[in-house]
Short mmCIF file of C-alpha atoms in Angstrom, two decimals:
data_model
loop_
_atom_site.label_atom_id
_atom_site.label_comp_id
_atom_site.label_asym_id
_atom_site.label_seq_id
_atom_site.Cartn_x
_atom_site.Cartn_y
_atom_site.Cartn_z
CA ALA A 1 -8.45 11.56 -30.88
CA ALA A 2 -5.30 10.92 -28.88
CA PRO A 3 -5.77 10.51 -25.13
CA PRO A 4 -4.67 13.55 -23.11
CA ALA A 5 -1.06 13.44 -21.95
CA GLY A 6 -0.67 11.67 -18.63
CA ALA A 7 -4.01 9.85 -18.94
CA GLY A 8 -2.31 6.55 -18.17
CA ALA A 9 -0.75 7.92 -15.02
CA ALA A 10 -4.07 9.40 -13.86
CA ASP A 11 -5.55 5.91 -13.99
CA ARG A 12 -3.24 4.76 -11.22
CA PRO A 13 -4.36 5.46 -7.69
CA ARG A 14 -1.67 7.50 -5.96
CA ALA A 15 -2.72 6.50 -2.47
CA MET A 16 -4.95 3.97 -0.80
CA GLN A 17 -6.51 3.63 2.64
CA VAL A 18 -6.13 0.22 4.28
CA LEU A 19 -7.64 -1.26 7.42
CA ASP A 20 -9.65 1.98 7.71
CA ARG A 21 -6.72 3.57 9.50
CA TYR A 22 -3.59 3.66 7.39
CA ILE A 23 -2.86 5.41 4.11
CA ILE A 24 -0.33 3.92 1.75
CA PHE A 25 1.31 5.87 -1.03
CA GLU A 26 4.45 5.88 -3.09
CA GLY A 27 6.81 8.64 -2.04
CA ASP A 28 10.33 9.58 -3.04
CA GLU A 29 11.68 7.45 -0.19
CA GLY A 30 9.73 4.32 -1.14
CA VAL A 31 6.37 3.01 -0.01
CA VAL A 32 5.05 5.16 2.82
CA VAL A 33 2.44 3.98 5.31
CA ILE A 34 0.72 6.80 7.17
CA ASP A 35 -1.27 6.64 10.40
CA GLN A 36 -4.22 8.79 9.36
CA HIS A 37 -5.07 9.93 12.88
CA ALA A 38 -1.49 10.70 13.89
CA LEU A 39 -0.80 12.68 10.74
CA HIS A 40 -4.04 14.65 10.89
CA GLU A 41 -3.44 15.41 14.57
CA ARG A 42 0.00 16.71 13.70
CA VAL A 43 -1.33 18.84 10.84
CA LEU A 44 -4.08 20.35 12.98
CA TYR A 45 -1.67 21.00 15.85
CA GLU A 46 0.66 22.96 13.58
CA GLN A 47 -2.19 24.92 12.02
CA LEU A 48 -3.65 25.78 15.41
CA ARG A 49 -0.29 26.81 16.81
CA LYS A 50 0.34 29.16 13.89
CA ARG A 51 -3.11 30.68 14.23
CA ILE A 52 -2.72 31.22 17.95
CA LEU A 53 0.64 32.90 17.47
CA ALA A 54 -1.06 35.15 14.89
CA GLY A 55 -4.09 35.65 17.16
CA GLN A 56 -6.39 34.21 14.52
CA VAL A 57 -8.08 31.14 16.01
CA GLU A 58 -11.48 30.88 14.39
CA SER A 59 -14.17 30.87 17.01
CA GLN A 60 -17.80 29.83 16.70
CA ARG A 61 -20.14 32.00 18.81
CA LEU A 62 -23.17 30.25 20.30
CA LEU A 63 -26.43 32.12 19.68
CA VAL A 64 -27.63 30.91 23.04
CA PRO A 65 -24.75 30.43 25.51
CA ARG A 66 -24.68 26.87 26.71
CA PRO A 67 -24.66 26.07 30.43
CA VAL A 68 -22.35 23.14 31.13
CA GLU A 69 -22.54 21.27 34.44
CA LEU A 70 -19.23 20.32 35.98
CA SER A 71 -17.80 19.61 39.37
CA ALA A 72 -17.16 22.76 41.44
CA ARG A 73 -13.48 22.12 41.08
CA GLU A 74 -13.64 21.77 37.28
CA ALA A 75 -15.69 24.96 36.98
CA ALA A 76 -13.18 26.85 39.14
CA THR A 77 -10.25 25.53 37.09
CA LEU A 78 -11.78 26.69 33.81
CA LEU A 79 -12.64 30.13 35.21
CA ASP A 80 -9.10 30.47 36.58
CA HIS A 81 -7.83 30.06 33.01
CA GLN A 82 -10.38 32.16 31.13
CA ASP A 83 -7.63 34.11 29.34
CA LEU A 84 -5.77 31.07 28.15
CA LEU A 85 -8.97 29.41 26.99
CA SER A 86 -10.01 32.58 25.21
CA GLN A 87 -6.76 32.49 23.27
CA LEU A 88 -7.70 28.97 22.15
CA GLY A 89 -11.14 30.16 21.06
CA PHE A 90 -13.24 29.22 24.10
CA GLY A 91 -15.55 31.73 25.79
CA ILE A 92 -16.17 30.65 29.39
CA GLU A 93 -18.36 32.68 31.83
CA PRO A 94 -19.29 31.95 35.46
CA PHE A 95 -22.79 30.54 36.03
CA GLY A 96 -23.12 29.24 39.59
CA THR A 97 -20.83 26.89 41.54
CA ASN A 98 -21.10 23.74 39.37
CA THR A 99 -21.82 25.35 36.03
CA VAL A 100 -20.08 27.52 33.47
CA LEU A 101 -21.54 29.19 30.42
CA LEU A 102 -19.88 28.33 27.13
CA THR A 103 -20.28 31.35 24.80
CA ARG A 104 -17.94 30.35 21.96
CA TYR A 105 -15.65 27.48 21.00
CA PRO A 106 -12.96 26.84 18.36
CA ALA A 107 -14.60 26.31 14.97
CA LEU A 108 -12.32 23.33 14.49
CA LEU A 109 -14.14 21.46 17.24
CA ALA A 110 -17.62 22.03 15.79
CA ARG A 111 -18.39 18.34 15.78
CA ALA A 112 -17.02 17.59 19.25
CA ASP A 113 -19.12 16.79 22.31
CA LEU A 114 -18.88 20.23 23.99
CA ASP A 115 -19.80 19.13 27.52
CA ARG A 116 -17.20 16.43 27.48
CA LEU A 117 -14.71 18.79 25.90
CA LEU A 118 -14.96 21.24 28.79
CA ARG A 119 -14.53 18.48 31.35
CA ASP A 120 -11.48 17.23 29.45
CA LEU A 121 -10.07 20.76 29.30
CA ALA A 122 -10.50 21.18 33.06
CA GLU A 123 -8.85 17.83 33.67
CA GLN A 124 -5.98 18.59 31.33
CA ILE A 125 -5.35 21.95 33.01
CA GLY A 126 -5.58 20.35 36.45
CA CYS A 127 -3.14 17.60 35.46
CA GLY A 128 -0.42 19.98 34.39
CA GLY A 129 1.68 19.22 37.47
CA PRO A 130 2.79 21.83 39.97
CA ALA A 131 2.36 25.28 38.38
CA PRO A 132 2.82 24.42 34.68
CA THR A 133 4.01 27.34 32.63
CA ARG A 134 1.39 29.07 30.52
CA ARG A 135 3.29 27.97 27.46
CA ASP A 136 3.35 24.29 28.42
CA LEU A 137 -0.31 24.40 29.28
CA LEU A 138 -1.20 26.04 26.00
CA ASP A 139 0.77 23.38 24.19
CA GLU A 140 -0.99 20.57 26.02
CA LEU A 141 -4.39 22.01 25.25
CA LEU A 142 -3.40 22.38 21.61
CA HIS A 143 -2.48 18.71 21.54
CA MET A 144 -5.79 17.78 23.06
CA MET A 145 -7.77 19.87 20.62
CA ALA A 146 -5.81 18.54 17.64
CA CYS A 147 -6.38 14.98 18.81
CA LYS A 148 -10.11 15.51 19.24
CA ALA A 149 -10.56 17.20 15.89
CA ALA A 150 -8.47 14.72 13.89
CA VAL A 151 -9.97 11.84 11.90
CA LYS A 152 -10.01 8.68 13.96
CA ALA A 153 -8.59 5.28 13.25
CA GLY A 154 -11.49 3.24 11.93
CA GLN A 155 -12.91 6.14 9.93
CA ARG A 156 -13.25 5.39 6.24
CA LEU A 157 -11.97 8.24 4.10
CA THR A 158 -12.99 9.26 0.58
CA SER A 159 -10.27 9.60 -2.04
CA GLU A 160 -10.64 13.40 -1.74
CA GLU A 161 -10.05 13.26 2.00
CA ILE A 162 -7.00 11.07 1.48
CA ALA A 163 -5.60 13.44 -1.15
CA SER A 164 -6.23 16.46 1.07
CA LEU A 165 -4.53 14.87 4.07
CA LEU A 166 -1.47 13.92 2.05
CA GLU A 167 -1.28 17.41 0.58
CA GLN A 168 -1.23 18.96 4.03
CA ARG A 169 1.65 16.68 4.92
CA HIS A 170 3.96 18.90 2.92
CA LEU A 171 2.94 21.99 4.85
CA ILE A 172 4.45 20.88 8.12
CA ASP A 173 8.03 20.57 9.19
CA ASP A 174 8.34 17.23 10.91
CA ALA A 175 5.54 15.24 9.34
CA HIS A 176 7.05 11.98 10.53
CA HIS A 177 5.83 12.32 14.11
CA CYS A 178 2.57 13.19 15.77
CA PRO A 179 2.68 15.82 18.55
CA HIS A 180 3.14 13.02 21.12
CA GLY A 181 6.25 11.83 19.31
CA ARG A 182 4.58 8.73 17.85
CA PRO A 183 5.59 8.06 14.26
CA THR A 184 3.04 9.12 11.66
CA ALA A 185 4.80 7.35 8.82
CA LEU A 186 6.45 4.01 8.24
CA VAL A 187 8.67 3.86 5.19
CA LEU A 188 9.31 0.66 3.24
CA SER A 189 12.21 1.56 1.00
CA GLN A 190 12.54 -0.18 -2.34
CA ALA A 191 15.83 -1.68 -1.15
CA GLU A 192 14.12 -3.11 1.93
CA LEU A 193 11.21 -4.52 -0.06
CA ASP A 194 13.56 -5.97 -2.66
CA ARG A 195 15.54 -7.61 0.12
CA GLN A 196 12.42 -9.10 1.70
CA PHE A 197 11.38 -10.51 -1.66
CA GLY A 198 14.79 -11.95 -2.32
CA ARG A 199 15.41 -9.50 -5.15
CA MET A 200 19.05 -8.96 -4.37
CA GLY A 201 19.60 -7.28 -7.73
CA ALA B 1 -32.05 8.71 -7.34
CA ALA B 2 -30.21 6.89 -4.57
CA PRO B 3 -26.67 5.77 -5.44
CA PRO B 4 -26.36 2.04 -6.11
CA ALA B 5 -25.51 -0.05 -3.07
CA GLY B 6 -21.80 -0.28 -2.51
CA ALA B 7 -21.06 2.85 -4.56
CA GLY B 8 -18.98 4.25 -1.72
CA ALA B 9 -16.91 1.10 -1.50
CA ALA B 10 -16.37 1.09 -5.28
CA ASP B 11 -14.73 4.50 -4.93
CA ARG B 12 -11.91 3.00 -2.91
CA PRO B 13 -9.12 1.40 -4.84
CA ARG B 14 -8.78 -2.21 -3.75
CA ALA B 15 -5.19 -2.53 -4.85
CA MET B 16 -2.35 -0.30 -5.94
CA GLN B 17 0.90 -0.83 -7.77
CA VAL B 18 3.96 0.79 -6.20
CA LEU B 19 7.50 1.23 -7.44
CA ASP B 20 6.32 -0.37 -10.71
CA ARG B 21 6.93 -3.81 -9.22
CA TYR B 22 4.84 -4.43 -6.12
CA ILE B 23 1.09 -4.60 -5.68
CA ILE B 24 -0.41 -3.65 -2.36
CA PHE B 25 -3.89 -4.66 -1.31
CA GLU B 26 -5.92 -5.25 1.81
CA GLY B 27 -6.48 -8.94 2.42
CA ASP B 28 -8.02 -10.91 5.25
CA GLU B 29 -4.62 -11.25 6.88
CA GLY B 30 -3.80 -7.52 6.76
CA VAL B 31 -1.97 -5.43 4.22
CA VAL B 32 -0.45 -7.66 1.58
CA VAL B 33 2.46 -6.63 -0.62
CA ILE B 34 2.85 -8.75 -3.74
CA ASP B 35 5.88 -9.12 -6.00
CA GLN B 36 4.13 -8.83 -9.36
CA HIS B 37 6.70 -10.85 -11.28
CA ALA B 38 7.01 -13.62 -8.68
CA LEU B 39 3.24 -14.02 -8.41
CA HIS B 40 2.64 -13.99 -12.16
CA GLU B 41 5.44 -16.49 -12.65
CA ARG B 42 3.83 -18.75 -10.08
CA VAL B 43 0.41 -18.44 -11.67
CA LEU B 44 1.74 -19.21 -15.16
CA TYR B 45 3.78 -22.13 -13.88
CA GLU B 46 0.72 -23.73 -12.33
CA GLN B 47 -1.40 -23.13 -15.42
CA LEU B 48 1.26 -24.57 -17.71
CA ARG B 49 1.79 -27.58 -15.50
CA LYS B 50 -1.91 -28.39 -15.49
CA ARG B 51 -2.14 -28.01 -19.26
CA ILE B 52 0.86 -30.24 -19.84
CA LEU B 53 -0.58 -32.94 -17.59
CA ALA B 54 -3.80 -32.66 -19.62
CA GLY B 55 -1.85 -32.56 -22.91
CA GLN B 56 -3.35 -29.18 -23.74
CA VAL B 57 -0.50 -26.71 -24.09
CA GLU B 58 -1.59 -24.14 -26.62
CA SER B 59 0.86 -24.00 -29.47
CA GLN B 60 1.30 -21.33 -32.11
CA ARG B 61 2.25 -22.77 -35.51
CA LEU B 62 4.58 -20.65 -37.64
CA LEU B 63 3.33 -20.23 -41.24
CA VAL B 64 6.92 -20.21 -42.35
CA PRO B 65 9.15 -22.32 -40.07
CA ARG B 66 11.90 -20.17 -38.65
CA PRO B 67 15.55 -21.21 -38.96
CA VAL B 68 17.39 -20.41 -35.74
CA GLU B 69 21.19 -20.37 -35.67
CA LEU B 70 22.80 -21.93 -32.65
CA SER B 71 26.05 -23.60 -31.74
CA ALA B 72 26.34 -27.18 -32.96
CA ARG B 73 26.12 -28.33 -29.39
CA GLU B 74 22.95 -26.32 -28.67
CA ALA B 75 21.30 -27.62 -31.84
CA ALA B 76 22.13 -31.18 -30.90
CA THR B 77 20.82 -30.71 -27.36
CA LEU B 78 17.47 -29.40 -28.61
CA LEU B 79 17.10 -32.21 -31.16
CA ASP B 80 17.93 -34.77 -28.47
CA HIS B 81 14.92 -33.52 -26.52
CA GLN B 82 12.42 -33.04 -29.36
CA ASP B 83 9.76 -35.05 -27.51
CA LEU B 84 10.04 -33.14 -24.28
CA LEU B 85 10.01 -29.82 -26.11
CA SER B 86 7.00 -30.93 -28.13
CA GLN B 87 5.16 -31.58 -24.88
CA LEU B 88 5.89 -27.97 -23.92
CA GLY B 89 4.59 -26.71 -27.23
CA PHE B 90 7.81 -26.35 -29.21
CA GLY B 91 8.24 -27.85 -32.67
CA ILE B 92 11.95 -28.33 -33.42
CA GLU B 93 13.25 -29.87 -36.65
CA PRO B 94 16.83 -30.47 -37.81
CA PHE B 95 18.21 -27.98 -40.37
CA GLY B 96 21.97 -28.40 -40.71
CA THR B 97 24.67 -28.58 -38.05
CA ASN B 98 24.29 -25.14 -36.45
CA THR B 99 20.64 -24.53 -37.19
CA VAL B 100 17.25 -25.87 -36.17
CA LEU B 101 13.85 -25.07 -37.62
CA LEU B 102 11.27 -23.78 -35.20
CA THR B 103 7.83 -24.86 -36.45
CA ARG B 104 5.68 -23.96 -33.43
CA TYR B 105 6.06 -22.48 -29.97
CA PRO B 106 3.88 -22.13 -26.83
CA ALA B 107 1.27 -19.40 -27.41
CA LEU B 108 2.12 -18.07 -23.96
CA LEU B 109 5.53 -17.00 -25.24
CA ALA B 110 4.22 -15.11 -28.25
CA ARG B 111 6.01 -11.95 -27.26
CA ALA B 112 9.32 -13.58 -26.40
CA ASP B 113 12.51 -13.30 -28.44
CA LEU B 114 12.33 -16.75 -30.09
CA ASP B 115 15.99 -17.02 -31.04
CA ARG B 116 17.09 -16.24 -27.56
CA LEU B 117 14.44 -18.53 -26.16
CA LEU B 118 15.83 -21.55 -28.02
CA ARG B 119 19.37 -20.79 -26.87
CA ASP B 120 18.11 -20.50 -23.30
CA LEU B 121 16.22 -23.77 -23.61
CA ALA B 122 19.34 -25.53 -24.87
CA GLU B 123 21.37 -24.07 -22.02
CA GLN B 124 18.76 -25.00 -19.43
CA ILE B 125 18.60 -28.59 -20.71
CA GLY B 126 22.39 -28.77 -20.81
CA CYS B 127 22.68 -27.46 -17.23
CA GLY B 128 20.45 -30.14 -15.76
CA GLY B 129 23.41 -31.92 -14.15
CA PRO B 130 24.30 -35.56 -14.81
CA ALA B 131 21.28 -37.24 -16.41
CA PRO B 132 18.42 -35.20 -14.96
CA THR B 133 15.14 -37.07 -14.90
CA ARG B 134 12.66 -36.16 -17.56
CA ARG B 135 10.38 -34.90 -14.86
CA ASP B 136 12.98 -32.58 -13.31
CA LEU B 137 13.89 -31.26 -16.71
CA LEU B 138 10.28 -30.63 -17.62
CA ASP B 139 9.82 -28.77 -14.36
CA GLU B 140 12.87 -26.62 -14.96
CA LEU B 141 11.73 -25.72 -18.44
CA LEU B 142 8.29 -24.88 -17.08
CA HIS B 143 9.90 -22.52 -14.58
CA MET B 144 11.90 -20.90 -17.33
CA MET B 145 8.87 -20.43 -19.56
CA ALA B 146 6.78 -19.05 -16.70
CA CYS B 147 9.55 -16.62 -15.80
CA LYS B 148 9.91 -15.40 -19.39
CA ALA B 149 6.18 -14.97 -19.93
CA ALA B 150 5.50 -13.23 -16.59
CA VAL B 151 5.24 -9.46 -16.23
CA LYS B 152 8.56 -8.00 -15.23
CA ALA B 153 9.49 -5.82 -12.29
CA GLY B 154 9.50 -2.28 -13.65
CA GLN B 155 6.46 -2.88 -15.85
CA ARG B 156 3.63 -0.49 -15.14
CA LEU B 157 0.28 -2.30 -14.90
CA THR B 158 -3.19 -0.98 -15.61
CA SER B 159 -5.82 -1.39 -12.91
CA GLU B 160 -7.37 -4.17 -15.01
CA GLU B 161 -4.08 -6.05 -15.14
CA ILE B 162 -3.67 -5.64 -11.37
CA ALA B 163 -7.19 -6.93 -10.75
CA SER B 164 -6.68 -9.88 -13.07
CA LEU B 165 -3.41 -10.86 -11.43
CA LEU B 166 -4.91 -10.73 -7.95
CA GLU B 167 -7.88 -12.79 -9.09
CA GLN B 168 -5.61 -15.54 -10.39
CA ARG B 169 -3.92 -15.62 -7.01
CA HIS B 170 -6.90 -17.52 -5.64
CA LEU B 171 -6.63 -20.19 -8.30
CA ILE B 172 -3.33 -21.57 -7.09
CA ASP B 173 -2.45 -23.56 -4.02
CA ASP B 174 0.61 -21.95 -2.53
CA ALA B 175 0.36 -18.39 -3.77
CA HIS B 176 2.87 -17.22 -1.20
CA HIS B 177 5.90 -18.49 -3.06
CA CYS B 178 7.15 -18.31 -6.62
CA PRO B 179 8.32 -21.57 -8.23
CA HIS B 180 11.87 -20.85 -7.03
CA GLY B 181 10.66 -20.64 -3.44
CA ARG B 182 11.00 -16.86 -3.21
CA PRO B 183 8.11 -15.25 -1.36
CA THR B 184 5.48 -13.64 -3.61
CA ALA B 185 3.75 -11.88 -0.75
CA LEU B 186 4.75 -9.92 2.32
CA VAL B 187 2.01 -9.51 4.90
CA LEU B 188 1.81 -6.54 7.25
CA SER B 189 -0.78 -7.60 9.80
CA GLN B 190 -2.86 -4.96 11.50
CA ALA B 191 -1.30 -5.97 14.83
CA GLU B 192 2.18 -5.46 13.42
CA LEU B 193 1.33 -2.10 11.87
CA ASP B 194 -0.39 -0.97 15.07
CA ARG B 195 2.70 -1.96 17.02
CA GLN B 196 5.00 -0.04 14.69
CA PHE B 197 2.83 3.05 15.05
CA GLY B 198 2.73 2.78 18.81
CA ARG B 199 -0.99 1.92 18.79
CA MET B 200 -0.80 -0.61 21.57
CA GLY B 201 -4.61 -0.64 21.88
#
């Protein structure tokens, strides 16, 4: 029997992870090197932002609310921003001077260290400069959450994870930068590669 | 049953062809981009050179010698260098003013256009400048044969062909340059990639 059409093409890997942190694939613009963490962060940031605008952040409710010990200042900061945090999917209740009760958290952060997460949130809110706008603050927290939930550099990905990440790349507008403005992609055009190899055509 | 050891690693492609002309893989020195033609040319050149030194160039004998029409000058040039060409695996016999008989050719060049090959050989020998040494001439012809027998840019390779080419890379001394001195490999070190992505560590 004849091989199915396109069988030869299917044999070729379309993308490859290198150094456990970059993904290389062939795009329309040439050879593209992707920073897996930066791209994933960017994808998650955009997804979260859309969900928040639509009021649809998925939240995971804790069966038993979790007391989290903080400094008095950190606890006060979080309680001062209960509304904002609720929008992001966090349920925070008062529980004494140095402690808050975490009742729910964004499903996206299921694998995060929740105690540390709350301390980081308090710090991030506190660092916003003199009276940051609610919008700026929300944006900063989104960045933080996206960064924490994204795959890390050094994490080995399966071919399915690589394919999924590259697919999501097309869903966002400016895929070439992470939310912090760092590039997520480095493009080696064919012309540039040819030049480097002395293939002047 | 438990998966065999290393099954996860086997899932990852070790190398990938891009733009139908470059091979990318992760080496000790970082991400390595290979010019498939330049590397193959280099590999074949080294193999041929070793075989010639050992007097073991594999030759394919033609059942029916093939008359090849040339200019009178080209025919004379080839016949003047019968010995040298014999060392390379070519059998050339006289057959009139404008024609030579090809009796055997290097097995490596089985898929080459033999008529064109002989014209190119004559030209290459004729272009050697004033009285090239036998050694220089031999080297030039080796380069030409290696170039003609090597995979071309634009040729799609199977994963087996990619693996085989990369394996041969270790068999040669200076794999980083083709016989003409063009680089065969471009290395993107992790430090360099990290720098480009703003990962200053």
